[in-house]
mmCIF file of N, CA and C in Angstrom:
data_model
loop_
_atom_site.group_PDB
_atom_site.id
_atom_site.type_symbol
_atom_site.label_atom_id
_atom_site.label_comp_id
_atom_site.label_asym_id
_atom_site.label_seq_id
_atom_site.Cartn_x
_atom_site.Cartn_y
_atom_site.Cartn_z
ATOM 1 N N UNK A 14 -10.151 2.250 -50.631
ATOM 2 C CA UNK A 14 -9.233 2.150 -49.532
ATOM 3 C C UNK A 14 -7.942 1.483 -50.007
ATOM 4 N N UNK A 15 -6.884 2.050 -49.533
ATOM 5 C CA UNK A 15 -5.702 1.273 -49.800
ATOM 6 C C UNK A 15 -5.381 -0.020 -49.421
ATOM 7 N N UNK A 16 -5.363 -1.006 -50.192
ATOM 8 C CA UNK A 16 -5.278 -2.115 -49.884
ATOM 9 C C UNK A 16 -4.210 -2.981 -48.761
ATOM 10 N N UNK A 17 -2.856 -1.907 -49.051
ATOM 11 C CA UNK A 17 -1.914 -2.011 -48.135
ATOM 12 C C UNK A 17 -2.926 -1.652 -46.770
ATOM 13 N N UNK A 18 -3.561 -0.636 -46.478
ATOM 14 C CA UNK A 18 -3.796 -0.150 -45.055
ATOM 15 C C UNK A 18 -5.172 -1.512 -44.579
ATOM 16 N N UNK A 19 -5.968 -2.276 -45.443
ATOM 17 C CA UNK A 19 -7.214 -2.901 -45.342
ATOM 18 C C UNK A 19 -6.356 -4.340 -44.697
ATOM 19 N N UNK A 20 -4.595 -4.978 -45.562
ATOM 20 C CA UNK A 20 -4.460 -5.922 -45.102
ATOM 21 C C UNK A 20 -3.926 -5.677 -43.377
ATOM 22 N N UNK A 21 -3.175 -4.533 -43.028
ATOM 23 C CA UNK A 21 -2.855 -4.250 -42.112
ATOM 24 C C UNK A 21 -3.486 -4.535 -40.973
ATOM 25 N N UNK A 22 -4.623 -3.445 -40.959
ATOM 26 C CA UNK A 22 -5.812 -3.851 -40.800
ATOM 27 C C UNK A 22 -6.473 -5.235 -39.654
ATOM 28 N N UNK A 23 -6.222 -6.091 -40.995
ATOM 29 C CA UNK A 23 -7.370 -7.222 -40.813
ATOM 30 C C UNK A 23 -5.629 -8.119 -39.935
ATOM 31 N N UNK A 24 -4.797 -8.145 -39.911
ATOM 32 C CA UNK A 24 -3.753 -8.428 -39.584
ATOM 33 C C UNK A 24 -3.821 -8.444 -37.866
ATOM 34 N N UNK A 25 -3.567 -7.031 -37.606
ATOM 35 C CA UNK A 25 -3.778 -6.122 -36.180
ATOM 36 C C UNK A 25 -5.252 -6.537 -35.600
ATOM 37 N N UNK A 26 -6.417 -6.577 -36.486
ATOM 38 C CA UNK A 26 -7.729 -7.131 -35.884
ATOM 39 C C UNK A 26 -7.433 -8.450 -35.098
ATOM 40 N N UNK A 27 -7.308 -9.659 -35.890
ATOM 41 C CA UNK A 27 -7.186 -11.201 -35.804
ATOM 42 C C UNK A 27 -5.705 -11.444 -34.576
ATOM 43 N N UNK A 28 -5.252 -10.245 -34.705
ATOM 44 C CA UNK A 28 -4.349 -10.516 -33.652
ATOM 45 C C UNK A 28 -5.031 -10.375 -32.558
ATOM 46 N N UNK A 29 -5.611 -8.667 -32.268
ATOM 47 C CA UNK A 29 -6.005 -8.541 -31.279
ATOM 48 C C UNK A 29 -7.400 -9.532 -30.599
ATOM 49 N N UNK A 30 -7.638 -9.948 -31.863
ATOM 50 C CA UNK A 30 -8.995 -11.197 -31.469
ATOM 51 C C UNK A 30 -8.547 -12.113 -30.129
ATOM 52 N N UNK A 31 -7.742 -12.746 -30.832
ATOM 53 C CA UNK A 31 -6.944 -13.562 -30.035
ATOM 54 C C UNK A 31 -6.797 -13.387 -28.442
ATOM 55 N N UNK A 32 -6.325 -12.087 -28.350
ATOM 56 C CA UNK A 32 -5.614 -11.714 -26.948
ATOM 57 C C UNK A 32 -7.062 -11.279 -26.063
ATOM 58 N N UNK A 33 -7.782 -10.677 -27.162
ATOM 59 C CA UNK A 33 -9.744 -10.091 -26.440
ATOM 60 C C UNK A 33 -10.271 -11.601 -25.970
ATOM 61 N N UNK A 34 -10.512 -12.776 -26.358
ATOM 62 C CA UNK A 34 -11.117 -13.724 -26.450
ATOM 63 C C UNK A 34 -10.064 -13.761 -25.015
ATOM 64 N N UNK A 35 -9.063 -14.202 -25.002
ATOM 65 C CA UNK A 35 -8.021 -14.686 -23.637
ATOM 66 C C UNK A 35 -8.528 -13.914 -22.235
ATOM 67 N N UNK A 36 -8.654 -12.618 -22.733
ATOM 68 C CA UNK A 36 -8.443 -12.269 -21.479
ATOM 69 C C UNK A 36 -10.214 -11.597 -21.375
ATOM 70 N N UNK A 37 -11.489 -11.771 -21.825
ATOM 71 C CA UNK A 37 -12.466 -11.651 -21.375
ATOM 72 C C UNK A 37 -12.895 -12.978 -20.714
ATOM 73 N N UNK A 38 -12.222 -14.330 -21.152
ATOM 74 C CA UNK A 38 -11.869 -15.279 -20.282
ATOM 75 C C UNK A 38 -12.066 -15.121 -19.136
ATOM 76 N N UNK A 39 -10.507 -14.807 -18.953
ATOM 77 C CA UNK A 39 -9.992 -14.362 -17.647
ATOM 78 C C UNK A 39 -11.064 -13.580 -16.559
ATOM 79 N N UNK A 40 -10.971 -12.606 -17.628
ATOM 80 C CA UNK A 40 -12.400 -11.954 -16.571
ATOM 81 C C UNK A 40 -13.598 -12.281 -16.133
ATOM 82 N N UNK A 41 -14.136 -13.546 -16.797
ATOM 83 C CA UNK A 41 -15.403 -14.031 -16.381
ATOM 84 C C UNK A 41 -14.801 -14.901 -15.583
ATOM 85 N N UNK A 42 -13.682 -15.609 -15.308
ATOM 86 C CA UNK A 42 -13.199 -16.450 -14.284
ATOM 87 C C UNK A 42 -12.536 -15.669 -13.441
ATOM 88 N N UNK A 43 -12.338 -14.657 -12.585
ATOM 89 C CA UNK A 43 -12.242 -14.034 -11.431
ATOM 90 C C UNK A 43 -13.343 -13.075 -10.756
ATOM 91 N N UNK A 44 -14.746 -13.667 -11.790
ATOM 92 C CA UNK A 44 -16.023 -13.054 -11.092
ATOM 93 C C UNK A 44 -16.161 -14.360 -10.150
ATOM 94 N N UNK A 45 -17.138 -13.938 -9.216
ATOM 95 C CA UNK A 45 -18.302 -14.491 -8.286
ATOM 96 C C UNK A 45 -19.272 -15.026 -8.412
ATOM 97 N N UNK A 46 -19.708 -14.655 -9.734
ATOM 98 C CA UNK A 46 -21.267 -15.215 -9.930
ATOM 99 C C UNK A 46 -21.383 -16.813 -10.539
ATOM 100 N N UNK A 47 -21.773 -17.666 -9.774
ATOM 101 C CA UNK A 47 -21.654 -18.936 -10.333
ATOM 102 C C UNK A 47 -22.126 -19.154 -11.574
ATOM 103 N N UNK A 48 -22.882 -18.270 -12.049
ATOM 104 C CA UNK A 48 -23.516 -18.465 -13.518
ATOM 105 C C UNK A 48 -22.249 -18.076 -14.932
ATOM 106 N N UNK A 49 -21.614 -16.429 -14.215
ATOM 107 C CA UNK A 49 -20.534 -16.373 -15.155
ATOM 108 C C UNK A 49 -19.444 -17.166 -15.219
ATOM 109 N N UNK A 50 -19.014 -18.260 -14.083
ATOM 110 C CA UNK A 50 -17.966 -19.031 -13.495
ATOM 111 C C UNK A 50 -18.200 -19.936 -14.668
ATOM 112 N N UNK A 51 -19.500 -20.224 -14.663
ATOM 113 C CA UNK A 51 -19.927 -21.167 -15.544
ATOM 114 C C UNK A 51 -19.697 -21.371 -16.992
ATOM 115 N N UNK A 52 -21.008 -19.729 -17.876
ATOM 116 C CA UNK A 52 -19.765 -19.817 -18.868
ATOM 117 C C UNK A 52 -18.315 -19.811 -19.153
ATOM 118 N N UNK A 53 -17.967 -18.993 -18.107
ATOM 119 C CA UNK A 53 -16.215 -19.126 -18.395
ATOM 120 C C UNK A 53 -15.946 -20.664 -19.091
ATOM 121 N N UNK A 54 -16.291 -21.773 -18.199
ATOM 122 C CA UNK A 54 -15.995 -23.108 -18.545
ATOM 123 C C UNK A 54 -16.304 -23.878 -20.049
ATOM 124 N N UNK A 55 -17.983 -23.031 -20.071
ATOM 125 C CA UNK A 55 -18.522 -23.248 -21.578
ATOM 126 C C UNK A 55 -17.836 -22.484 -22.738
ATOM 127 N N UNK A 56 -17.464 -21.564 -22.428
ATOM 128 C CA UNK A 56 -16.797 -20.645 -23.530
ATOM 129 C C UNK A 56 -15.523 -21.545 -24.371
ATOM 130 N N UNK A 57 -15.198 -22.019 -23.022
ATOM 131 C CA UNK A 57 -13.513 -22.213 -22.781
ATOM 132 C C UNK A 57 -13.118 -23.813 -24.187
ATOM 133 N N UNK A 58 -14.671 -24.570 -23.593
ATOM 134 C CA UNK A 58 -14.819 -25.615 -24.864
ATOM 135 C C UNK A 58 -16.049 -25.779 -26.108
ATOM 136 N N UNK A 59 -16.178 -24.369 -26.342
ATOM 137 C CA UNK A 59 -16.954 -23.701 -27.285
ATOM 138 C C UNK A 59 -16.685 -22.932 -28.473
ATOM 139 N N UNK A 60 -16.583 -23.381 -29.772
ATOM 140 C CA UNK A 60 -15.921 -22.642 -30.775
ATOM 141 C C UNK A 60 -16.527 -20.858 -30.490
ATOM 142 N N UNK A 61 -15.443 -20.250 -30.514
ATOM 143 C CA UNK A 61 -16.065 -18.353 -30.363
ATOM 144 C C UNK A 61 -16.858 -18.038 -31.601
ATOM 145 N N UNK A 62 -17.197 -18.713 -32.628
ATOM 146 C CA UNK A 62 -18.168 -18.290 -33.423
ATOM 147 C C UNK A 62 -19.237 -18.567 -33.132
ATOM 148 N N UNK A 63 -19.750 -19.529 -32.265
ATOM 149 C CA UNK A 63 -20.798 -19.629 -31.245
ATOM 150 C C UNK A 63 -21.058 -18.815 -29.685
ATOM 151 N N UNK A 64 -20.207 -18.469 -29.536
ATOM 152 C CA UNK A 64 -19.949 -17.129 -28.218
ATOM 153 C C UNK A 64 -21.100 -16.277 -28.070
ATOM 154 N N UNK A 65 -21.375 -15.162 -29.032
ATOM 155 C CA UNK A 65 -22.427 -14.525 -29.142
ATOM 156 C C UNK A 65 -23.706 -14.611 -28.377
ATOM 157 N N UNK A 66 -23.957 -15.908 -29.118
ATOM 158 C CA UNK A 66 -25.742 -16.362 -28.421
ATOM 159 C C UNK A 66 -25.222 -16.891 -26.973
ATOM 160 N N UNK A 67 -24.515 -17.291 -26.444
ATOM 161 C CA UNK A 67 -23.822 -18.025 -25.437
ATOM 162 C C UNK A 67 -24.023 -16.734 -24.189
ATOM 163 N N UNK A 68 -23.218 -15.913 -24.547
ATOM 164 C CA UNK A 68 -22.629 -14.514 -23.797
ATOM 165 C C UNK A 68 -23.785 -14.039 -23.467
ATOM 166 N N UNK A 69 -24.558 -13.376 -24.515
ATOM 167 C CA UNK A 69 -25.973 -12.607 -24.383
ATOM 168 C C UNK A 69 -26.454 -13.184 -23.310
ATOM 169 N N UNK A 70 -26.996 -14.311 -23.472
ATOM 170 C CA UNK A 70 -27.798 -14.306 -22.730
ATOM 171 C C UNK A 70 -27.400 -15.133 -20.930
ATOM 172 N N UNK A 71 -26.408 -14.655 -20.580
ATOM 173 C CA UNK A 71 -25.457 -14.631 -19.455
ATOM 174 C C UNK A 71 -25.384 -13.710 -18.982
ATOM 175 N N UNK A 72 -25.166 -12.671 -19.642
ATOM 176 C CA UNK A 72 -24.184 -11.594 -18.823
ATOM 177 C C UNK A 72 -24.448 -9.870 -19.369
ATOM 178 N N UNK A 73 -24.348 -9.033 -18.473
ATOM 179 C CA UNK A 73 -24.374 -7.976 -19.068
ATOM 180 C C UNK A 73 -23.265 -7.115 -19.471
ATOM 181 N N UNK A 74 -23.564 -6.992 -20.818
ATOM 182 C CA UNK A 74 -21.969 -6.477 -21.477
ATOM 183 C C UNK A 74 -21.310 -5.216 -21.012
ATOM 184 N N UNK A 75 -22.233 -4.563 -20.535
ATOM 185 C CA UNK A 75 -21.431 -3.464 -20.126
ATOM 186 C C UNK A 75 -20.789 -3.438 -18.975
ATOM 187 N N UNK A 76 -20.786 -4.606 -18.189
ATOM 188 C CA UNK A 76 -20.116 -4.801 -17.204
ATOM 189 C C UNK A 76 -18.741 -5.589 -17.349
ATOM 190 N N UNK A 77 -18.466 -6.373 -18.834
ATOM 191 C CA UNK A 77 -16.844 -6.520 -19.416
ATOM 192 C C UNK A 77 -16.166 -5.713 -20.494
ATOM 193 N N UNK A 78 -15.717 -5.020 -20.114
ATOM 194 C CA UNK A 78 -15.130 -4.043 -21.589
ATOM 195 C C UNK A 78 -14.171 -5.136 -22.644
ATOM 196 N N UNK A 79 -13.866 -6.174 -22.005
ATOM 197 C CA UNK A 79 -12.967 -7.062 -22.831
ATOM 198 C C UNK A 79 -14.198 -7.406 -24.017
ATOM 199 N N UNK A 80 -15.413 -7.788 -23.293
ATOM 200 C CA UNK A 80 -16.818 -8.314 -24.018
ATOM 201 C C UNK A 80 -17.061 -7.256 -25.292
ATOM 202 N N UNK A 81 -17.030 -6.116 -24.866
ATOM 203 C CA UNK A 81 -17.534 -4.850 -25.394
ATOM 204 C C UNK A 81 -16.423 -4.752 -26.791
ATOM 205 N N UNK A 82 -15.223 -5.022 -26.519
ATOM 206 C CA UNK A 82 -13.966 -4.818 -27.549
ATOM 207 C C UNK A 82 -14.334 -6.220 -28.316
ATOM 208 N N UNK A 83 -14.488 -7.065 -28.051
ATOM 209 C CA UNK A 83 -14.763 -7.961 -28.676
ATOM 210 C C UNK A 83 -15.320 -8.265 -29.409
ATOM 211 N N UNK A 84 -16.416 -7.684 -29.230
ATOM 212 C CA UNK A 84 -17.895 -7.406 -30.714
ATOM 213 C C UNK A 84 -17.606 -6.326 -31.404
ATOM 214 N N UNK A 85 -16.763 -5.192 -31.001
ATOM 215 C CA UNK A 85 -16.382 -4.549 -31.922
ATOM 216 C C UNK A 85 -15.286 -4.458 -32.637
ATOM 217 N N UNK A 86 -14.327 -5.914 -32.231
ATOM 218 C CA UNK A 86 -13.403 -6.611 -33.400
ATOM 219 C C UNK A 86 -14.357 -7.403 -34.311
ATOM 220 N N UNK A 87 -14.794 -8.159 -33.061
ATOM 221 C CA UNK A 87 -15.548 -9.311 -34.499
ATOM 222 C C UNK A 87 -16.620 -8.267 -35.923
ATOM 223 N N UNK A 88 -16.909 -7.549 -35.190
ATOM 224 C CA UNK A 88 -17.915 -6.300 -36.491
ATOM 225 C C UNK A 88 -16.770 -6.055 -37.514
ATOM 226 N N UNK A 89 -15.913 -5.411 -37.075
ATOM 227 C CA UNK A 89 -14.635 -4.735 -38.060
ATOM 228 C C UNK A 89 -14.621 -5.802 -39.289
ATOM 229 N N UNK A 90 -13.741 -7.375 -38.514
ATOM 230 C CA UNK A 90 -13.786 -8.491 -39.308
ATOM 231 C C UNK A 90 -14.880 -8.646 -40.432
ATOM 232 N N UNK A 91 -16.002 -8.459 -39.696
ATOM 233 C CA UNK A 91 -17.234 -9.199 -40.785
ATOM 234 C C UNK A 91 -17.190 -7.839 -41.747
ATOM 235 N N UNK A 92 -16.970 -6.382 -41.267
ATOM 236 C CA UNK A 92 -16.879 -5.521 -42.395
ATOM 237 C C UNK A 92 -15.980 -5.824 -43.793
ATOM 238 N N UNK A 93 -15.012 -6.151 -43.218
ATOM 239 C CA UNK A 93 -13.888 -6.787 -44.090
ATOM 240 C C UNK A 93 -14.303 -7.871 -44.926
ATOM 241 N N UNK A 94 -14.849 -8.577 -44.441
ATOM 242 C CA UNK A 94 -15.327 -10.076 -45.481
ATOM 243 C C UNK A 94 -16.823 -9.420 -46.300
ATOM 244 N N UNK A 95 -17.134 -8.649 -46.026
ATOM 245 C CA UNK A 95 -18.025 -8.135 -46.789
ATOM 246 C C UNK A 95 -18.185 -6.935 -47.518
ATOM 247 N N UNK A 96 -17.051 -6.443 -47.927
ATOM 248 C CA UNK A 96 -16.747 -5.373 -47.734
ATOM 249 C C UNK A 96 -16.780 -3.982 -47.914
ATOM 250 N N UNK A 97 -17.318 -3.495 -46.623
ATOM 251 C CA UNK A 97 -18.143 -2.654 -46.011
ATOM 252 C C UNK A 97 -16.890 -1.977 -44.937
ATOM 253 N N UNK A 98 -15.803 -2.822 -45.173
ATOM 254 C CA UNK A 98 -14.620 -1.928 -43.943
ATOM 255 C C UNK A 98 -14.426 -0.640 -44.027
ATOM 256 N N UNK A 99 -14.444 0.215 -43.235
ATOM 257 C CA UNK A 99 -13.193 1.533 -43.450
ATOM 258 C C UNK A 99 -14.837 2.941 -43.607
ATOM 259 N N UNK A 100 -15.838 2.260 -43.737
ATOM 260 C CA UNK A 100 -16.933 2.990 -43.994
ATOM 261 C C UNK A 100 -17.999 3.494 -42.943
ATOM 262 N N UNK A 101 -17.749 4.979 -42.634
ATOM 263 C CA UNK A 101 -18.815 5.377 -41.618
ATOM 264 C C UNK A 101 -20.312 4.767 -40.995
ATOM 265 N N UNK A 102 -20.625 4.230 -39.944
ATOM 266 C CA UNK A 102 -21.566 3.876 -39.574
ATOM 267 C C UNK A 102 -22.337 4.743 -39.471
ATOM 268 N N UNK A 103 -22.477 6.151 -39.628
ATOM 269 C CA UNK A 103 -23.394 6.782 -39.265
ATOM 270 C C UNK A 103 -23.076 7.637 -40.862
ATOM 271 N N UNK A 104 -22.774 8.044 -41.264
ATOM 272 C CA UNK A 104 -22.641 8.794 -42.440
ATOM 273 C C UNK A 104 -21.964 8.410 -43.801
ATOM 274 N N UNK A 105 -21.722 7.081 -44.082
ATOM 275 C CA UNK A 105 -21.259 6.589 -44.554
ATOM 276 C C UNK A 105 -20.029 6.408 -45.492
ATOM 277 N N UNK A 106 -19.822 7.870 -44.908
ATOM 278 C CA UNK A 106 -17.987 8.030 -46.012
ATOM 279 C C UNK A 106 -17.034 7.508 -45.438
ATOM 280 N N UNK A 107 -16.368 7.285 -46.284
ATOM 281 C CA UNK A 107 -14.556 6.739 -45.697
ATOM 282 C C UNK A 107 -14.025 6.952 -44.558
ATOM 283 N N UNK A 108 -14.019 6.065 -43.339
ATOM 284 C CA UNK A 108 -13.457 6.930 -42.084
ATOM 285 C C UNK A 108 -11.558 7.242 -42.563
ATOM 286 N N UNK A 109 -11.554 8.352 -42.093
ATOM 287 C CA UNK A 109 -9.964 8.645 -42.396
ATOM 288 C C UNK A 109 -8.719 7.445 -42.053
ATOM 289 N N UNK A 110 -7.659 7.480 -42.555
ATOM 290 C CA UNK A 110 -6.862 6.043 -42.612
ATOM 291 C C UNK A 110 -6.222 6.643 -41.208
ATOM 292 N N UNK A 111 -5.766 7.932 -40.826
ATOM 293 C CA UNK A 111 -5.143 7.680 -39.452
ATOM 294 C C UNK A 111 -5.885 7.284 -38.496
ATOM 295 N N UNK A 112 -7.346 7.422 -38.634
ATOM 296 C CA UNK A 112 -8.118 6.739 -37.601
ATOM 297 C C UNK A 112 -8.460 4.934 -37.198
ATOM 298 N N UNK A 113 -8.256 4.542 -38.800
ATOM 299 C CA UNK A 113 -8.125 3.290 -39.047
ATOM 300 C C UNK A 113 -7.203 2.564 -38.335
ATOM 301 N N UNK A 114 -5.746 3.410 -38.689
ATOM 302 C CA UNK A 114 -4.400 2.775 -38.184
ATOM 303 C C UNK A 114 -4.497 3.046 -36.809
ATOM 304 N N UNK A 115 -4.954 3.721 -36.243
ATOM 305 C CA UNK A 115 -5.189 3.815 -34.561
ATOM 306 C C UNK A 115 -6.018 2.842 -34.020
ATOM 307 N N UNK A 116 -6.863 2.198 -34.717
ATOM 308 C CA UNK A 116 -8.016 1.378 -34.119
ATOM 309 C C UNK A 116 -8.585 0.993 -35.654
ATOM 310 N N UNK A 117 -8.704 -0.170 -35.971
ATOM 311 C CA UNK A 117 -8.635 -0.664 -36.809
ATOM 312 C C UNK A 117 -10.292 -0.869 -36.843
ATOM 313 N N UNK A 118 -11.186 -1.258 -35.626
ATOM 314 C CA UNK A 118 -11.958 -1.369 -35.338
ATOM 315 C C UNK A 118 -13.073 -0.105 -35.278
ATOM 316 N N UNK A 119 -12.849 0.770 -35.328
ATOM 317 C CA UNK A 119 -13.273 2.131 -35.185
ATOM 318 C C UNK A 119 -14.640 2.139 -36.630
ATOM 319 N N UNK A 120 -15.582 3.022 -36.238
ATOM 320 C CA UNK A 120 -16.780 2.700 -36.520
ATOM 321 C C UNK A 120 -17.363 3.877 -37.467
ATOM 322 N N UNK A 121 -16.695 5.276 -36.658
ATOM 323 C CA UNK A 121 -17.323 6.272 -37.563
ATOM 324 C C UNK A 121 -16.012 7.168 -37.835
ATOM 325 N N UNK A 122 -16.085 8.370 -38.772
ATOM 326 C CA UNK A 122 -15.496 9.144 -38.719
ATOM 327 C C UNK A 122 -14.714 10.218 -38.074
ATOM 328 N N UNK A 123 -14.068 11.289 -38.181
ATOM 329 C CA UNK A 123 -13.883 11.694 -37.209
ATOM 330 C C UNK A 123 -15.374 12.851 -37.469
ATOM 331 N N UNK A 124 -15.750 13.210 -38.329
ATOM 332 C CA UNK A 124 -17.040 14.362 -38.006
ATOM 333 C C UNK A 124 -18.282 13.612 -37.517
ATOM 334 N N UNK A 125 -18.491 12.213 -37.571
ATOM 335 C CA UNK A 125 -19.522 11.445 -36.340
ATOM 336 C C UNK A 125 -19.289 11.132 -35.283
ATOM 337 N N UNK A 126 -17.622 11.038 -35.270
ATOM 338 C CA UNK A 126 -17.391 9.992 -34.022
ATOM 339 C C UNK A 126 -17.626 10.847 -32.855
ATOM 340 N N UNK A 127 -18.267 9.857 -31.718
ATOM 341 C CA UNK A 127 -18.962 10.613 -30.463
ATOM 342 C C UNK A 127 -17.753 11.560 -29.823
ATOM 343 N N UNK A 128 -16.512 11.246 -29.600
ATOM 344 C CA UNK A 128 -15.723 12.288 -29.054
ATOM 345 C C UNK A 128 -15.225 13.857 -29.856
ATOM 346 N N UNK A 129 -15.565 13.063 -31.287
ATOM 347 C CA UNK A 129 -15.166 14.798 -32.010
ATOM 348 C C UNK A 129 -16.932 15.838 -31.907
ATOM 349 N N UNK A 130 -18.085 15.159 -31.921
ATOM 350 C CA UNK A 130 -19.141 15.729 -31.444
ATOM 351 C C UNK A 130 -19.073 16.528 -29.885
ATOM 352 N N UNK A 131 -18.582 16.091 -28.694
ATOM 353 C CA UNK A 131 -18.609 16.368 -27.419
ATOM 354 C C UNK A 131 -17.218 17.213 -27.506
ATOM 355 N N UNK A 132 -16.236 17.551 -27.890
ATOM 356 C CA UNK A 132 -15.136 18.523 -28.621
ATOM 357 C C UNK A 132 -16.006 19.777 -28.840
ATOM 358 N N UNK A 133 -16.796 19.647 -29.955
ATOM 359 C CA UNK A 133 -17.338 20.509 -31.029
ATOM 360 C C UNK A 133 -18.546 21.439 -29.574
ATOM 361 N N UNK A 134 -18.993 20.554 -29.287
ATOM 362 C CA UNK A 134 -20.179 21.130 -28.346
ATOM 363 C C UNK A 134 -19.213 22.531 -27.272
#
């Protein structure tokens, strides 16, 4: 992978970390449920590398998409520190770099990824 496109990348990730962490915040503090009200508060004085085990077992993720973007920045990241970035989850070749630069976070290729499958069908 081009190293120029990997720092980019990890650049655009750690940014968008930032702004995902803020505003899934937000969203657990304009729910109702006194339990999510709650973490909101715990989160709020909780390093986010502890978040994870915190979240789980609170809340159901598919009910915050901020939550949902969030684990699939923090994945990208840990691809990067280990590095495993830029590499198909399901087939393991190189996902293409314009797909990269669109979503830095992005998981499979375009011949796995679920929308070029439902295209193809």
């Amino acid at each position: 992978m081009n190293e120029n496109l990997l720092k980019q990348c990890q650049v655009k990730l750690r940014n968008e970390l930032v702004q995902t962490r803020t505003s899934f915040i937000q969203d657990l503090k304009t729910n109702t449920n006194p339990v999510i009200l709650e973490l909101a508060e715990v989160l709020e004085s909780t390093s986010p590398t502890d978040w994870i085990d915190s979240i789980n077992e609170k809340i159901c993720p598919s009910q915050f998409p901020s939550y949902q973007r969030l684990v699939q920045i923090e994945a990208a990241l840990c691809q990067i520190d280990i590095g495993q970035f830029g590499f198909c989850c399901d087939c393991e070749q190189e996902i293409e770099e314009p797909l990269l630069e669109q979503d830095p976070a992005t998981q499979r290729c375009s011949q796995c990824s679920p929308a070029k499958v439902l295209t193809d069908a």
